[in-house]
Coordinates of C-alpha atoms and ligand atoms in Angstrom, one line a residue:
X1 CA 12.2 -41.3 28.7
X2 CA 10.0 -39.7 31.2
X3 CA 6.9 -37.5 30.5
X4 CA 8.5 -33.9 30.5
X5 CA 11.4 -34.8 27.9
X6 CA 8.8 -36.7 25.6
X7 CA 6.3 -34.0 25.8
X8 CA 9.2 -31.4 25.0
X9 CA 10.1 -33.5 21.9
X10 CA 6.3 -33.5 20.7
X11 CA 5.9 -30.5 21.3
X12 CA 8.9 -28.6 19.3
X13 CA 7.4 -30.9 16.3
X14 CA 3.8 -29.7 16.7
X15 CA 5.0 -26.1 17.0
X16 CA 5.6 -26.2 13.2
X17 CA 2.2 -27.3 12.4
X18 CA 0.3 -24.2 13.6
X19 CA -0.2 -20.6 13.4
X20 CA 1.7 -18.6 16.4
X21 CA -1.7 -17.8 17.8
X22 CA -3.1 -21.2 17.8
X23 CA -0.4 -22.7 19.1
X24 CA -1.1 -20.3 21.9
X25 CA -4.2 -21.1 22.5
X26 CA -3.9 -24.9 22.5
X27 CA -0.4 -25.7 23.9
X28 CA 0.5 -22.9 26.4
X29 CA -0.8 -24.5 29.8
X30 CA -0.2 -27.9 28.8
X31 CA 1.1 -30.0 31.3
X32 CA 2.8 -33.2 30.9
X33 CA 1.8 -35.4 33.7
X34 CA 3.4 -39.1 33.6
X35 CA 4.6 -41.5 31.2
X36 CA 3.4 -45.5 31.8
X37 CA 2.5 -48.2 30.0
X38 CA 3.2 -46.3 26.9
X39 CA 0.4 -44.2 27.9
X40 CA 1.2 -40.7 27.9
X41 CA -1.2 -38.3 30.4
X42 CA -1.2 -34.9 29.5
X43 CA -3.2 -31.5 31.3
X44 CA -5.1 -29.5 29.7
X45 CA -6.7 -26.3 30.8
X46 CA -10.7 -27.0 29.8
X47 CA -13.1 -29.6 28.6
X48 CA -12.8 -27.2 25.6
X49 CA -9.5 -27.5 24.8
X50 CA -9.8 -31.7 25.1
X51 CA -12.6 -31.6 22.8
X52 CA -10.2 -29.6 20.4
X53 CA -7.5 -31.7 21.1
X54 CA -9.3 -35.4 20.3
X55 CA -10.4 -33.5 16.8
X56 CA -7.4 -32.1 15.7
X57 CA -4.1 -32.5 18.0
X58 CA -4.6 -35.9 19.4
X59 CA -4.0 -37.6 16.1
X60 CA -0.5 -35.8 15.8
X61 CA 0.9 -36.5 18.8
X62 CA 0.5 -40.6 18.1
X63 CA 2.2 -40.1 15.2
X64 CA 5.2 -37.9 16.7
X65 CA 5.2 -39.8 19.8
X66 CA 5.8 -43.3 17.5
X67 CA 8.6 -41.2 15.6
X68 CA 10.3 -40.2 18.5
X69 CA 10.2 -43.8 20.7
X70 CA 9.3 -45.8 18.1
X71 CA 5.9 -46.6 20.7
X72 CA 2.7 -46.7 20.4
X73 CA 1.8 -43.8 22.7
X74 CA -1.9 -43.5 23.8
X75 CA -2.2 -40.0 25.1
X76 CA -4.6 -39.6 27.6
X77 CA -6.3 -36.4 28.1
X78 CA -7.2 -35.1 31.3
X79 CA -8.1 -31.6 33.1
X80 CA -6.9 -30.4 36.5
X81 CA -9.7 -31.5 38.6
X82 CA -9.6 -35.0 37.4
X83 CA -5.4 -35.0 38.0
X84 CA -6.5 -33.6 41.9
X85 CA -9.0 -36.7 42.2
X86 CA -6.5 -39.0 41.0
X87 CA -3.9 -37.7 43.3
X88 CA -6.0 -38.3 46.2
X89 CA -6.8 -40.9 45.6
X90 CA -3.2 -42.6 45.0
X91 CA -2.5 -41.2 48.4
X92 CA -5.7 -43.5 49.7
X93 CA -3.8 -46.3 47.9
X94 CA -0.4 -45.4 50.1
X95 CA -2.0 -45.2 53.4
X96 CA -3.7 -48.7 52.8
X97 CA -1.3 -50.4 52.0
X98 CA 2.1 -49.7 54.0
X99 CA 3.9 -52.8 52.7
X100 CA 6.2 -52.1 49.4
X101 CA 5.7 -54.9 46.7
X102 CA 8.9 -57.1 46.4
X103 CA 11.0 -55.7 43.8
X104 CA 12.4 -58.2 41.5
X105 CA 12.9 -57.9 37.7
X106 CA 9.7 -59.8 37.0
X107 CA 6.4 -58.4 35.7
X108 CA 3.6 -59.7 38.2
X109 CA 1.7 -59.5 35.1
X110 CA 3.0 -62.1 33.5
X111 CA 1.5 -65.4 34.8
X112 CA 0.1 -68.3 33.4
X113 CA -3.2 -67.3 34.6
X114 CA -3.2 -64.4 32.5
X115 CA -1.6 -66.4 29.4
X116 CA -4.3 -67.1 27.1
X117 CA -3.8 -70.2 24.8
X118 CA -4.5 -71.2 21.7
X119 CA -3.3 -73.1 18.5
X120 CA -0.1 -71.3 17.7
X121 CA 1.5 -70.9 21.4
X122 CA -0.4 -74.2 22.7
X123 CA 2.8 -76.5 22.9
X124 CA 5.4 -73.3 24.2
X125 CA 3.0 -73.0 27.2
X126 CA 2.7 -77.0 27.9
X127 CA 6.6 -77.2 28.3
X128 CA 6.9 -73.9 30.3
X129 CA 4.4 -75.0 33.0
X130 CA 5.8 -78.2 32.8
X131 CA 9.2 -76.7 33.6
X132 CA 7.6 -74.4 36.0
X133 CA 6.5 -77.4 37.9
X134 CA 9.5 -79.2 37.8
X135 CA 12.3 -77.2 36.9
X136 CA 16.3 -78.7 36.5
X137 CA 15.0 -81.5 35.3
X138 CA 12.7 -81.9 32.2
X139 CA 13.6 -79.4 29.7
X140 CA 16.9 -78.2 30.4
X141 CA 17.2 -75.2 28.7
X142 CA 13.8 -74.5 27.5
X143 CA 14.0 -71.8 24.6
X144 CA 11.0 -70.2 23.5
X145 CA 11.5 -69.0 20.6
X146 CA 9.5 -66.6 17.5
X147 CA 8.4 -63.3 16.3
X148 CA 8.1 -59.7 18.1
X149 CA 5.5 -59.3 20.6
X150 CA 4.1 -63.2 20.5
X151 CA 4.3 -63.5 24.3
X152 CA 8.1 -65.1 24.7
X153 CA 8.9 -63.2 27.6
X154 CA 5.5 -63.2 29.0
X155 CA 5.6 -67.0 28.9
X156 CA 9.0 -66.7 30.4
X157 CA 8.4 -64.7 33.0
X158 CA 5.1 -66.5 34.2
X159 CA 8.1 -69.7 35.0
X160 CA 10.1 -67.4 37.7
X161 CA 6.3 -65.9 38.9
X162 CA 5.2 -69.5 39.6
X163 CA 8.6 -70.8 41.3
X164 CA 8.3 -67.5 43.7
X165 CA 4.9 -68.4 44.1
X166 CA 5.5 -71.9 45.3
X167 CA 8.8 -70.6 47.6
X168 CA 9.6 -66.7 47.5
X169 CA 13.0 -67.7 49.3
X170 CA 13.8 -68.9 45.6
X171 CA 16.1 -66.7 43.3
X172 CA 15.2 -66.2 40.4
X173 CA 16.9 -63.8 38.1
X174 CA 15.2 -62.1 34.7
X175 CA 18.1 -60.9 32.5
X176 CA 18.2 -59.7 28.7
X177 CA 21.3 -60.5 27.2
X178 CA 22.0 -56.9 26.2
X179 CA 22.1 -56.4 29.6
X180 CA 23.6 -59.4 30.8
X181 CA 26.6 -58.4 28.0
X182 CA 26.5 -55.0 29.7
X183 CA 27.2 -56.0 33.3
X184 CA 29.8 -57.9 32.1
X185 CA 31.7 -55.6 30.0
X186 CA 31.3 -52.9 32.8
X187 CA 32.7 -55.4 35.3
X188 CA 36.2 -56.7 33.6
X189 CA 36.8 -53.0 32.6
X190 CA 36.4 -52.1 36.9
X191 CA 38.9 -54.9 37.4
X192 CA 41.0 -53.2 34.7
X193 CA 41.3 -50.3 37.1
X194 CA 41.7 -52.9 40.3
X195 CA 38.1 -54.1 41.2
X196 CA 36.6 -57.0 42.2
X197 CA 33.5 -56.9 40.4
X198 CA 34.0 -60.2 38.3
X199 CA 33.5 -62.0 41.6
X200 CA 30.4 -60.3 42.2
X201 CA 28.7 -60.9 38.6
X202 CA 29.7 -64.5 38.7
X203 CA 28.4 -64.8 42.6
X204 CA 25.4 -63.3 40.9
X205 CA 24.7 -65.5 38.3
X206 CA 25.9 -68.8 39.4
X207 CA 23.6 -68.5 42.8
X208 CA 20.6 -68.6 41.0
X209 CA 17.7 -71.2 41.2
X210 CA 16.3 -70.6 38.0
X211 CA 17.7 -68.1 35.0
X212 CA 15.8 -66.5 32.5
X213 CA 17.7 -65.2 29.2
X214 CA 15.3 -62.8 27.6
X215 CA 16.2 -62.3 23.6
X216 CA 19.5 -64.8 23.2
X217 CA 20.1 -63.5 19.7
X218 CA 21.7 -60.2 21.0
X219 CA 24.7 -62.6 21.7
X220 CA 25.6 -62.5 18.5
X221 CA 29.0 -61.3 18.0
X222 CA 29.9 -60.7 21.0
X223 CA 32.6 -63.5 22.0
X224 CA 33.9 -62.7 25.3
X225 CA 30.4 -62.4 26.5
X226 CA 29.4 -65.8 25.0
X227 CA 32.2 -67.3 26.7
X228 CA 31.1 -65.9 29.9
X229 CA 27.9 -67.0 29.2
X230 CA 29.1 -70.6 28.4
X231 CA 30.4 -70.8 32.0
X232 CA 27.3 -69.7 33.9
X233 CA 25.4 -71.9 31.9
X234 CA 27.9 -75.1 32.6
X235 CA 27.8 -74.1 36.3
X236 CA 23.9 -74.0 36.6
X237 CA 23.1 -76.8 34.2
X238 CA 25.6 -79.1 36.4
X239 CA 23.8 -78.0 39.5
X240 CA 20.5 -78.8 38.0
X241 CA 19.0 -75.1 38.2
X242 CA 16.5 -74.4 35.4
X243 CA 18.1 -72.4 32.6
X244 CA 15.3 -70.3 30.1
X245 CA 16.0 -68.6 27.0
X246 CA 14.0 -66.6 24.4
X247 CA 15.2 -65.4 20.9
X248 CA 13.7 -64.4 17.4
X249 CA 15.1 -67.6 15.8
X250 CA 16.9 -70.9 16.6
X251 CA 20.2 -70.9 18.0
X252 CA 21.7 -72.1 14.9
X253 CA 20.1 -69.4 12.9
X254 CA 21.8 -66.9 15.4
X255 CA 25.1 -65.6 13.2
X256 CA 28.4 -65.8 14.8
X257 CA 26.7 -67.6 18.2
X258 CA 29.8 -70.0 19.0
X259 CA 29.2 -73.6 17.9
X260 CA 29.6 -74.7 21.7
X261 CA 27.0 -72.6 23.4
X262 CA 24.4 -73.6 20.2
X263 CA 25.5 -77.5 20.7
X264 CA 24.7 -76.3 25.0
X265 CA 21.1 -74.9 23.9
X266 CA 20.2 -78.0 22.1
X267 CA 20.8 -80.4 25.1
X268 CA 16.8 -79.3 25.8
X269 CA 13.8 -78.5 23.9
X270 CA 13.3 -75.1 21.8
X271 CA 9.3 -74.6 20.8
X272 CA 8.0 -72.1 19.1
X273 CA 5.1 -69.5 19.7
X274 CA 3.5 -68.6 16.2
X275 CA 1.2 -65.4 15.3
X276 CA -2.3 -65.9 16.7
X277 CA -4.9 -66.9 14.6
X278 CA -8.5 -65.0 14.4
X279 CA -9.7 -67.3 17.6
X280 CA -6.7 -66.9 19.7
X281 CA -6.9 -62.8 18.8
X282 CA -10.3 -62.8 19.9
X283 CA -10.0 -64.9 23.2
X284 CA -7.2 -62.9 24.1
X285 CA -8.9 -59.8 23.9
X286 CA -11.5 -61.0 25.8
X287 CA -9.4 -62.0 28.3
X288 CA -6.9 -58.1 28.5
X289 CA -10.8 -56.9 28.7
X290 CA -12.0 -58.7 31.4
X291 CA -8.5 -57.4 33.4
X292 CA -8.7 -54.2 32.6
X293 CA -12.3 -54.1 33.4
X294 CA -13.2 -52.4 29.6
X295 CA -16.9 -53.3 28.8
X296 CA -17.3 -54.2 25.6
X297 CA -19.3 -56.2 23.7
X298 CA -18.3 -59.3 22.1
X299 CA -19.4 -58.0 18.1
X300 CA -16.7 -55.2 19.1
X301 CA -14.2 -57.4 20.2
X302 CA -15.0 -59.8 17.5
X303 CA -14.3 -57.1 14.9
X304 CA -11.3 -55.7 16.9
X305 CA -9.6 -59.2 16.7
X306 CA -10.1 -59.5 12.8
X307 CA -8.7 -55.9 12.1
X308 CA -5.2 -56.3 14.0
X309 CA -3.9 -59.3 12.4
X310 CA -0.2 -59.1 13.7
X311 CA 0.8 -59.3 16.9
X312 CA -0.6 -59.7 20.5
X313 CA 1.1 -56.1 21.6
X314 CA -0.5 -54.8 18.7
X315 CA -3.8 -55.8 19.7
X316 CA -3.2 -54.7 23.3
X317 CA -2.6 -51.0 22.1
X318 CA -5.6 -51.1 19.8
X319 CA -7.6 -52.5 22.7
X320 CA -6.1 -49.7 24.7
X321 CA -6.9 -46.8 22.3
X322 CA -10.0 -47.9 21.9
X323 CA -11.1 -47.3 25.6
X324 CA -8.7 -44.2 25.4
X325 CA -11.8 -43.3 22.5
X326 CA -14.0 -44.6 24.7
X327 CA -12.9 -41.9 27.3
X328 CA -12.5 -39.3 25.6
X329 CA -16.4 -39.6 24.4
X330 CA -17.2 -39.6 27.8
X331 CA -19.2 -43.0 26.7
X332 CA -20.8 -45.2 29.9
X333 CA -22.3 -47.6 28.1
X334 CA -20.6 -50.9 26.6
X335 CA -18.0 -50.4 23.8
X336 CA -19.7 -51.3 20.5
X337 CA -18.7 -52.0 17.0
X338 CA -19.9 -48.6 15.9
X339 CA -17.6 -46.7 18.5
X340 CA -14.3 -49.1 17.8
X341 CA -14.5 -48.1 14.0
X342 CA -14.9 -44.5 14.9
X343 CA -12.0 -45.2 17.9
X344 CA -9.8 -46.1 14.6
X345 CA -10.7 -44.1 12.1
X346 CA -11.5 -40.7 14.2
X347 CA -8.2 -40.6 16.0
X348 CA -6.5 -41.7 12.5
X349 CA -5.7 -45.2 14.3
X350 CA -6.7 -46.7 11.5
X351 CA -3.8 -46.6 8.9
X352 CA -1.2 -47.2 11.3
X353 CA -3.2 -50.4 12.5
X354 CA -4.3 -51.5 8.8
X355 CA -1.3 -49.8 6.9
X356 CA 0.2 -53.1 5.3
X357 CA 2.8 -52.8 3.0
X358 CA 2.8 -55.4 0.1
X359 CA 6.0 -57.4 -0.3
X360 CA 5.3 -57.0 -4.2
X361 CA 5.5 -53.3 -3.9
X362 CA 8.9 -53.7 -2.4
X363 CA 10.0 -55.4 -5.2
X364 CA 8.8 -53.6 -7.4
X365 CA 10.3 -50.2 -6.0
X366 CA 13.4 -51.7 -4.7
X367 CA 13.9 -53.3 -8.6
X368 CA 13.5 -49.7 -10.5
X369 CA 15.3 -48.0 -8.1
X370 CA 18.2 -50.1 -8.7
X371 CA 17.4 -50.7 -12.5
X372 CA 17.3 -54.6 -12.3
X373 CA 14.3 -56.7 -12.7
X374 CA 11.8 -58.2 -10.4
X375 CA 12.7 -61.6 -11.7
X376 CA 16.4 -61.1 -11.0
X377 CA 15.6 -60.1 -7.5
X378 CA 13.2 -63.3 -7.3
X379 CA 16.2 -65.4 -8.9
X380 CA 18.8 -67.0 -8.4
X381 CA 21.7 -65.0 -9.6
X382 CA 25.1 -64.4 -7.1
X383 CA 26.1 -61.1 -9.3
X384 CA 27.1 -57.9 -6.7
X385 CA 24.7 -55.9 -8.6
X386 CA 21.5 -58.3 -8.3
X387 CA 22.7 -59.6 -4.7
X388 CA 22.9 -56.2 -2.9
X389 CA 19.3 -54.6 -4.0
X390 CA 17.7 -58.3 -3.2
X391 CA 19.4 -58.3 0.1
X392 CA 17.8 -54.7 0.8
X393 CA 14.7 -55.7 -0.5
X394 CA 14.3 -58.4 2.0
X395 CA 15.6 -55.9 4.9
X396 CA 12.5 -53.8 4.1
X397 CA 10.5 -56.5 3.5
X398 CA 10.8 -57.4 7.1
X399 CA 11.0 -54.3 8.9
X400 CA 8.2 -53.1 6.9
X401 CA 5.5 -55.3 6.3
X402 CA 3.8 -58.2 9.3
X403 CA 5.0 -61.0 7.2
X404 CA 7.0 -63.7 8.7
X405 CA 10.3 -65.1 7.6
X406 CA 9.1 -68.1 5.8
X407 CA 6.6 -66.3 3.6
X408 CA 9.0 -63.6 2.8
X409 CA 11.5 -66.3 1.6
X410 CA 8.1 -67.6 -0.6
X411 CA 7.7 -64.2 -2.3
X412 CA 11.4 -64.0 -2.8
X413 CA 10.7 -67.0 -5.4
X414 CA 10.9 -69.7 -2.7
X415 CA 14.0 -69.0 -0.9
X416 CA 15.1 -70.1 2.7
X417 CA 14.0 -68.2 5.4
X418 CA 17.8 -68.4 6.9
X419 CA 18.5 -67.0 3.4
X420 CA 16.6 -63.7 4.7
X421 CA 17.6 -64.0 8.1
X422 CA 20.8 -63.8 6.8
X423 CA 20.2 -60.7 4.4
X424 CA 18.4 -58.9 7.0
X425 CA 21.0 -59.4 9.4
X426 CA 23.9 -58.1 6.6
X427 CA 22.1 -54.7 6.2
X428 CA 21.3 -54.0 9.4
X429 CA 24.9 -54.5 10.8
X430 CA 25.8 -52.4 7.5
X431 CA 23.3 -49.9 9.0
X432 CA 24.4 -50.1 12.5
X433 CA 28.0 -49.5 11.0
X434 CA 26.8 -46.1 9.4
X435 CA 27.3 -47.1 5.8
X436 CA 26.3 -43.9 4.7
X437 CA 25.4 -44.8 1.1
X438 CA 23.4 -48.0 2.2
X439 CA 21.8 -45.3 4.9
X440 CA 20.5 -43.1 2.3
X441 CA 19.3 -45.9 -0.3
X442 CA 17.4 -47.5 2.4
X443 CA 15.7 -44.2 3.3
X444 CA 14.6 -42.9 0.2
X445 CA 13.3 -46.4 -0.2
X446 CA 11.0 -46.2 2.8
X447 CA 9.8 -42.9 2.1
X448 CA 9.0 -44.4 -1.5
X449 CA 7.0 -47.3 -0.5
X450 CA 5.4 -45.9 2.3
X451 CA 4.4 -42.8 0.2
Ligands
ADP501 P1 7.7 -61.0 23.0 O1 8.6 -61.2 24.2 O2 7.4 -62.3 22.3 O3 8.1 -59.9 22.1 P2 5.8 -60.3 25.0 O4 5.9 -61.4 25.9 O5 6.5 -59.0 25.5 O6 6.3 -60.6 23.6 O7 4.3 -60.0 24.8 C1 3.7 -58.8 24.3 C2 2.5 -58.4 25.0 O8 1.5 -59.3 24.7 C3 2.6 -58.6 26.5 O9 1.9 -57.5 27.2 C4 2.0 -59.9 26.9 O10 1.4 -59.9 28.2 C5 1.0 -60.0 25.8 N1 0.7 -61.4 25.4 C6 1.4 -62.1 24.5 N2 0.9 -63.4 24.4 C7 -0.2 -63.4 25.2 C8 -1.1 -64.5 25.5 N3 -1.1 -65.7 24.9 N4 -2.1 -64.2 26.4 C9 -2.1 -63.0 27.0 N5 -1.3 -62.0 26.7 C10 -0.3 -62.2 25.8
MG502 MG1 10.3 -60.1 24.6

């Protein structure tokens, strides 16, 4: 989505939310600049109108921006002569540097350099430098494997930036497997019609020096491209190139992933990267400051890293709406504690950051709204009736709430965490298949325990 058709979206919902003559006065010579990064620039006419904005408007646009992407958007607020000074000075950039960066998949972001460690990803980054330094022939596949937004494909990607690093004639090729499955399928349906292009993905894949396999667990289901898959994999692993996967879960936690490509994944090492602990939060915000050149002081940080308790992209968007605040306030001096709790509560940060959603609400309100009782949902019963609202219960327990798989099992009254991986799994496919009852249950749900 670009800047123009996000702002359009945004801006049809804010249109409701004023009078006809305020939304004149504060929307008619907006101008959407660019989308990056998640941050969205928008220009306004006056300094007046981004003091008014940061008070009332800002606030609003996060929360339509999220509903429409499902991002965090920062918006950043700037007037025309600070877009003309930009401008120029991107143009400086150009002229000083006439040679284009290579253009491969990778993110030159993500290096071990910038990979901060701690406890819960200590042992993931010791066997991906160790592949890094010797790839095809220690762990062969390395999987890295865990929750949303833990650094997989950071740590991932930081193995095909150090082989280029060491020889740039190498090739290294960064793939999801949605999009791996979607090359695929377009290419045997071209040789439906007479093509050739099978030749050309397989010439693709099976030339590489090292693969990387971003989010494995989209395979699921999807036989023909497993099988594809299976033969790449064969080819490479019999060559020695280094194979590397990421997924949410273990391979044999992946439903309908064919028994021979799980027995394939095991021939190496899986490790996991957990959710960072208070220390590694904190280090790794000092770190993302010191990169992105944001002064702040270490109480700040300190206080930052004990607030956001989920996810290292989590804490990189607070970090960056923070300094957005800081911005915005037209502040020079070092980012305090003071200004971070006013960056979160002024721009109404706060209860999207803090908003956590207790798994014993969800029971509760998932138990009365199918008329059983908690303690059949915590039990052990196999009826239809007490099956399905557990099942849905644990779907919302996870897309809801920051709780991992195991303790969710624990409130469940000490199930399995496959057990949940496996109801989550059931109600989203129900939900990706447009069950239209199951659609509307789940809905009212959310609206009921997010009320
Ligand atoms: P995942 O693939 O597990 O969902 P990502 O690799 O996309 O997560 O990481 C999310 C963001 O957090 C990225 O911007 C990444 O650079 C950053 N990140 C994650 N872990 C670390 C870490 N240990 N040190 C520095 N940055 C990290
Ligand atoms: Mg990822």
């Amino acid at each position: 989505m670009d800047a123009n058709s996000l702002w359009n979206e945004i801006n049809s919902l804010l249109k409701d939310d004023f009078t006809p003559v305020s939304y004149r006065t504060w929307f008619d010579h907006v101008k959407p600049i660019k989308l990056d990064h998640n941050r969205l620039t928008l220009q306004l006419p006056s300094d007046l109108h981004v003091e008014y904005w940061q008070k009332n408007i800002t606030s609003k646009v996060i929360e339509y921006a999220f509903q429409i992407t499902g991002n965090d958007i920062t918006p950043i607020l700037v007037t025309e002569n600070q877009v003309n000074d930009e401008k120029q000075e991107q143009a400086e950039r150009q002229r000083n540097s006439p040679i284009e960066e290579k253009n491969n998949q990778l993110n030159p972001n993500y290096t071990f350099d910038k990979f901060v460690v701690g406890k819960p990803n200590m042992f993931a980054q010791a066997a991906a430098l160790s592949v890094a330094e010797d790839p095809g022939t220690t762990y062969n596949p390395l999987l890295i494997y865990g929750g949303v937004g833990l650094g997989k494909t950071h740590l991932m990607q930081a193995i095909g930036n150090y082989m280029l690093e060491q020889d740039p004639t190498k090739n290294v090729v960064f793939i999801t497997s949605e999009k791996f499955t979607n090359e695929f399928v377009s290419a045997v349906k071209k040789d439906a019609h007479g093509g050739s292009e099978m030749e050309r993905f397989k010439e693709k894949y099976r030339n590489v020096d090292l693969l990387l396999v971003d989010d494995i667990q989209f395979f699921s289901s999807k036989d023909k491209t497993q099988e594809e898959f299976f033969h790449t994999f064969n080819d490479l692993h019999k060559d020695g190139k280094q194979i590397v996967m990421t997924s949410d879960r273990l391979p044999n936690e992946i439903a309908k992933l064919q028994d021979r490509l799980v027995s394939r994944f095991n021939w190496g090492l899986a490790v996991s990267i957990d959710e960072p602990d208070v220390a590694t939060r904190t280090k790794i915000l000092q770190s993302k400051a010191k990169y992105s050149n944001i002064a702040i002081t270490d109480e700040a940080l300190e206080y930052l890293a004990e607030k956001v308790d989920s996810n290292v992209r989590e804490l990189e968007s607070a970090l960056s709406r923070v300094k957005a605040y800081s911005e915005f306030k037209g502040n020079r001096l070092r980012i305090n504690t003071e200004l971070v709790e006013d960056a979160m509560a002024g721009l109404d940060f706060s209860n999207k950051i803090e908003r956590t959603v207790d798994i014993n609400d969800i029971l509760r309100k998932v138990a009365s709204y199918y008329d059983v009782s908690v303690d059949d949902i915590k039990g052990k019963k196999r009826y239809k009736e007490i099956v399905a609202p557990r099942q849905v219960a644990m779907y919302l327990s996870r897309e809801l709430t920051k709780t991992s798989l195991p303790k969710i099992g624990k409130a469940f009254g000490g199930k399995d965490h496959t057990t949940v991986i496996h109801a989550y799994d059931k109600i989203k496919r129900a939900l990706d298949n447009n069950d239209p009852q199951l659609k509307d249950e789940v809905a009212d749900l959310k609206t009921e325990i997010l009320r």
